[in-house]
Tab-separated table of C-alpha atoms in Angstrom:
chain	number	residue	atom	x	y	z
A	1	MET	CA	-13.009	-19.056	1.999
A	2	ASN	CA	-9.746	-17.407	1.031
A	3	ASN	CA	-6.772	-18.220	3.199
A	4	ILE	CA	-4.548	-15.553	4.734
A	5	ASP	CA	-0.903	-16.302	5.465
A	6	PHE	CA	-0.050	-13.976	8.324
A	7	ASN	CA	3.642	-14.814	8.024
A	8	LYS	CA	3.678	-12.838	4.768
A	9	PHE	CA	2.954	-9.536	6.479
A	10	PRO	CA	6.218	-7.572	6.222
A	11	ASN	CA	8.343	-7.236	9.328
A	12	ILE	CA	9.140	-3.545	9.119
A	13	ASN	CA	12.300	-2.453	10.888
A	14	ARG	CA	13.253	0.494	8.702
A	15	GLY	CA	11.523	3.095	6.569
A	16	TYR	CA	12.202	4.099	3.002
A	17	ILE	CA	13.346	7.632	2.238
A	18	LEU	CA	13.190	7.248	-1.542
A	19	PHE	CA	9.867	5.953	-2.814
A	20	SER	CA	10.457	3.902	-5.949
A	21	LEU	CA	10.546	0.385	-7.300
A	22	ASP	CA	13.902	-1.369	-7.312
A	23	GLU	CA	15.676	-1.073	-10.647
A	24	ASP	CA	15.599	-4.826	-11.284
A	25	VAL	CA	11.834	-4.886	-10.692
A	26	VAL	CA	11.344	-2.062	-13.203
A	27	MET	CA	13.377	-3.958	-15.772
A	28	GLN	CA	11.401	-7.169	-15.218
A	29	LEU	CA	8.087	-5.340	-15.563
A	30	MET	CA	9.065	-3.614	-18.818
A	31	LYS	CA	7.128	-6.344	-20.647
A	32	PHE	CA	4.032	-5.223	-18.715
A	33	PRO	CA	4.245	-1.431	-19.272
A	34	GLN	CA	0.685	-0.581	-18.224
A	35	THR	CA	1.050	-2.537	-14.998
A	36	LEU	CA	4.374	-0.849	-14.317
A	37	ALA	CA	2.874	2.598	-14.900
A	38	ARG	CA	0.077	1.944	-12.393
A	39	ALA	CA	2.531	0.622	-9.815
A	40	GLN	CA	4.753	3.663	-10.161
A	41	GLY	CA	1.738	5.971	-10.036
A	42	SER	CA	0.559	4.396	-6.790
A	43	ILE	CA	3.992	4.906	-5.258
A	44	ILE	CA	4.152	8.562	-6.325
A	45	PHE	CA	0.829	9.306	-4.657
A	46	ALA	CA	1.824	7.294	-1.569
A	47	ALA	CA	4.991	9.375	-1.189
A	48	ALA	CA	2.883	12.547	-1.213
A	49	VAL	CA	0.759	11.199	1.648
A	50	GLY	CA	3.710	11.030	4.016
A	51	SER	CA	5.814	13.916	2.752
A	52	ASN	CA	7.056	16.416	5.339
A	53	ASN	CA	8.155	18.944	2.719
A	54	LYS	CA	5.305	21.407	3.363
A	55	ILE	CA	5.467	21.402	7.154
A	56	THR	CA	7.112	24.476	8.703
A	57	ASP	CA	7.845	24.591	12.434
A	58	GLY	CA	5.486	21.665	12.940
A	59	VAL	CA	2.564	23.481	11.304
A	60	GLU	CA	0.617	22.021	8.388
A	61	PRO	CA	-0.596	24.559	5.758
A	62	PRO	CA	-4.392	24.972	5.399
A	63	ASN	CA	-6.084	22.129	3.460
A	64	GLU	CA	-2.830	20.173	3.253
A	65	THR	CA	-4.231	17.264	5.275
A	66	ARG	CA	-7.136	17.117	2.819
A	67	ASN	CA	-4.604	16.939	-0.023
A	68	ARG	CA	-2.883	14.031	1.698
A	69	GLU	CA	-6.209	12.222	1.953
A	70	SER	CA	-6.800	12.805	-1.775
A	71	ASN	CA	-3.369	11.407	-2.538
A	72	LEU	CA	-4.151	8.336	-0.443
A	73	ARG	CA	-7.321	7.680	-2.434
A	74	ALA	CA	-5.370	8.125	-5.653
A	75	SER	CA	-2.655	5.743	-4.481
A	76	LEU	CA	-5.214	3.090	-3.546
A	77	ALA	CA	-6.995	3.496	-6.884
A	78	GLU	CA	-3.769	3.108	-8.858
A	79	PHE	CA	-2.841	0.057	-6.803
A	80	VAL	CA	-6.117	-1.775	-7.433
A	81	SER	CA	-6.135	-0.736	-11.107
A	82	MET	CA	-2.979	-2.804	-11.556
A	83	GLU	CA	-5.322	-5.804	-11.897
A	84	GLU	CA	-6.959	-4.451	-15.062
A	85	ALA	CA	-3.587	-3.281	-16.354
A	86	ILE	CA	-2.316	-6.869	-16.059
A	87	GLN	CA	-5.238	-8.039	-18.209
A	88	ARG	CA	-4.300	-5.593	-20.959
A	89	ASP	CA	-0.606	-6.422	-20.763
A	90	LEU	CA	-1.334	-10.141	-20.970
A	91	LEU	CA	-3.477	-9.552	-24.068
A	92	ASN	CA	-0.894	-7.289	-25.706
A	93	ASN	CA	1.828	-9.892	-25.128
A	94	GLY	CA	-0.297	-12.783	-26.375
A	95	ILE	CA	-0.057	-14.513	-23.005
A	96	ASN	CA	-3.012	-16.812	-22.406
A	97	LYS	CA	-3.025	-16.850	-18.608
A	98	ASN	CA	-5.431	-15.706	-15.939
A	99	THR	CA	-4.957	-12.357	-14.266
A	100	HIS	CA	-3.161	-12.632	-10.939
A	101	LYS	CA	-5.565	-10.552	-8.869
A	102	ILE	CA	-4.808	-9.070	-5.494
A	103	SER	CA	-7.467	-11.342	-4.029
A	104	ASP	CA	-5.466	-14.335	-5.310
A	105	SER	CA	-2.719	-13.431	-2.868
A	106	SER	CA	-2.614	-14.780	0.687
A	107	ASN	CA	-0.587	-11.759	1.834
A	108	PRO	CA	-2.562	-9.870	4.530
A	109	LEU	CA	-1.017	-6.525	3.589
A	110	LEU	CA	-2.220	-6.837	-0.010
A	111	LEU	CA	-5.656	-7.954	1.136
A	112	VAL	CA	-6.182	-5.057	3.545
A	113	THR	CA	-4.793	-2.493	1.092
A	114	ARG	CA	-7.198	-3.681	-1.604
A	115	GLU	CA	-10.164	-3.549	0.724
A	116	LEU	CA	-9.163	-0.083	1.931
A	117	ARG	CA	-9.877	1.121	-1.585
A	118	ASN	CA	-13.342	-0.434	-1.401
A	119	PHE	CA	-13.826	1.062	2.061
A	120	GLU	CA	-13.000	4.504	0.653
A	121	ILE	CA	-15.401	4.154	-2.279
A	122	HIS	CA	-18.368	2.393	-0.728
A	123	LEU	CA	-18.396	3.164	2.991
A	124	ASN	CA	-16.393	6.112	4.209
A	125	SER	CA	-13.708	8.629	3.352
A	126	GLY	CA	-10.520	7.969	5.257
A	127	THR	CA	-9.257	10.770	7.479
A	128	LEU	CA	-5.602	11.158	8.346
A	129	SER	CA	-3.895	12.187	11.551
A	130	ALA	CA	-0.223	12.601	12.313
A	131	LYS	CA	2.063	11.936	15.221
A	132	GLN	CA	5.688	12.906	15.542
A	133	LYS	CA	8.290	10.182	15.675
A	134	ASP	CA	12.055	10.170	16.025
A	135	PHE	CA	13.955	8.462	13.233
A	136	ILE	CA	17.584	7.786	12.434
A	137	TRP	CA	18.953	8.268	8.950
A	138	VAL	CA	21.944	6.107	8.115
A	139	LEU	CA	24.044	7.990	5.571
A	140	ASN	CA	27.525	6.819	4.585
A	141	GLY	CA	27.723	4.812	7.776
A	142	LYS	CA	26.729	7.769	9.973
A	143	GLU	CA	23.558	7.860	12.071
A	144	ILE	CA	21.671	11.162	11.801
A	145	PRO	CA	18.732	11.804	14.186
A	146	TYR	CA	15.601	13.087	12.485
A	147	ALA	CA	12.097	13.944	13.746
A	148	GLY	CA	9.199	13.621	11.344
A	149	ASN	CA	5.457	13.078	11.214
A	150	VAL	CA	3.884	9.662	10.729
A	151	TRP	CA	0.542	9.862	8.933
A	152	TYR	CA	-2.091	7.207	9.579
A	153	LEU	CA	-5.804	6.561	9.015
A	154	ASP	CA	-7.616	7.509	12.198
A	155	ASN	CA	-11.135	6.284	11.319
A	156	LEU	CA	-10.302	2.649	10.627
A	157	ASN	CA	-10.751	-0.126	13.196
A	158	ASP	CA	-10.494	-3.896	13.151
A	159	SER	CA	-14.179	-4.293	12.230
A	160	SER	CA	-14.335	-1.678	9.458
A	161	LEU	CA	-13.629	-4.073	6.603
A	162	LEU	CA	-16.201	-6.581	7.848
A	163	GLN	CA	-18.867	-4.271	6.411
A	164	LEU	CA	-17.621	-4.792	2.858
A	165	LYS	CA	-19.099	-7.261	0.377
A	166	ASN	CA	-15.767	-9.050	-0.022
A	167	ALA	CA	-15.692	-9.838	3.698
A	168	GLN	CA	-17.816	-12.907	2.958
A	169	PHE	CA	-14.792	-14.561	1.366
A	170	TYR	CA	-12.739	-14.489	4.576
A	171	ASP	CA	-13.042	-15.801	8.080
A	172	PRO	CA	-14.126	-12.755	10.160
A	173	ASN	CA	-11.464	-13.391	12.783
A	174	ASP	CA	-8.779	-13.623	10.100
A	175	LEU	CA	-9.935	-10.367	8.523
A	176	LYS	CA	-9.901	-8.611	11.889
A	177	ARG	CA	-6.433	-9.962	12.633
A	178	ALA	CA	-5.118	-8.792	9.255
A	179	THR	CA	-6.648	-5.350	9.799
A	180	ASN	CA	-5.071	-5.100	13.254
A	181	MET	CA	-1.654	-5.931	11.808
A	182	PHE	CA	-2.150	-3.110	9.317
A	183	LEU	CA	-3.328	-0.694	12.008
A	184	ASN	CA	-0.345	-1.379	14.257
A	185	ALA	CA	2.137	-1.020	11.417
A	186	GLN	CA	0.665	2.229	10.100
A	187	LYS	CA	0.771	3.788	13.575
A	188	ASN	CA	4.486	2.975	13.824
A	189	TRP	CA	5.618	3.687	10.263
A	190	GLY	CA	2.868	5.606	8.477
A	191	ILE	CA	0.404	4.477	5.859
A	192	SER	CA	2.621	5.650	2.994
A	193	GLN	CA	5.296	3.116	4.000
A	194	LEU	CA	2.657	0.363	3.919
A	195	MET	CA	1.403	1.468	0.511
A	196	LEU	CA	4.942	1.330	-0.863
A	197	ARG	CA	5.452	-2.177	0.471
A	198	ALA	CA	2.074	-3.351	-0.832
A	199	VAL	CA	2.966	-2.223	-4.354
A	200	LYS	CA	6.415	-3.785	-4.144
A	201	MET	CA	5.053	-7.109	-2.896
A	202	TYR	CA	2.316	-7.236	-5.527
A	203	CYS	CA	4.931	-6.552	-8.208
A	204	ASP	CA	7.004	-9.437	-6.867
A	205	GLU	CA	3.999	-11.752	-7.115
A	206	ILE	CA	3.287	-10.609	-10.687
A	207	ILE	CA	6.885	-11.228	-11.737
A	208	ALA	CA	6.851	-14.690	-10.153
A	209	THR	CA	3.458	-15.640	-11.609
A	210	TYR	CA	4.353	-14.764	-15.194
A	211	GLU	CA	8.084	-15.549	-14.920
A	212	LEU	CA	9.095	-12.092	-16.118
């Protein structure tokens, strides 16, 4: 069975306003352009999931929630497709190494995010709900109060991923624990913040694996 290192789940104490890869990560991944493109694509779609740009006086335009759900599926698809992009980049660079798959990671956030894509395709379409949360922007040393919506999957529970084929590779209690960590974090920070971190952490593992 695959091991899960729960200490690798990110301790989130702040949210990102700008959704992008760090400049040094982009430079390091230049040698893997297809992988980089998929990572950036996943982040773009993730940003659209949590955007508050189209909300006026707390009201969501018709069908906008459905659009967010579509963007979530697109973000998950781009994230998982990074695996195949790595294969092509390795081949194009003449690097004779195995693909570092998401399932090779012991990071619970990467594991759950990958299986969410399978959940979406094989079992159920995720539905999103929102709750309002108070934030503080720190700009030039000044704290600026801000109220925004946090979007999260409302039809996912700690047993949902146990229905998937890949569940056989994990201890059921470990998989439930990893899912609960994801559920708690998304309720506090929104699923788009978790998607961004999943992409960033997978990129870090890719860079380390291939010494980019």
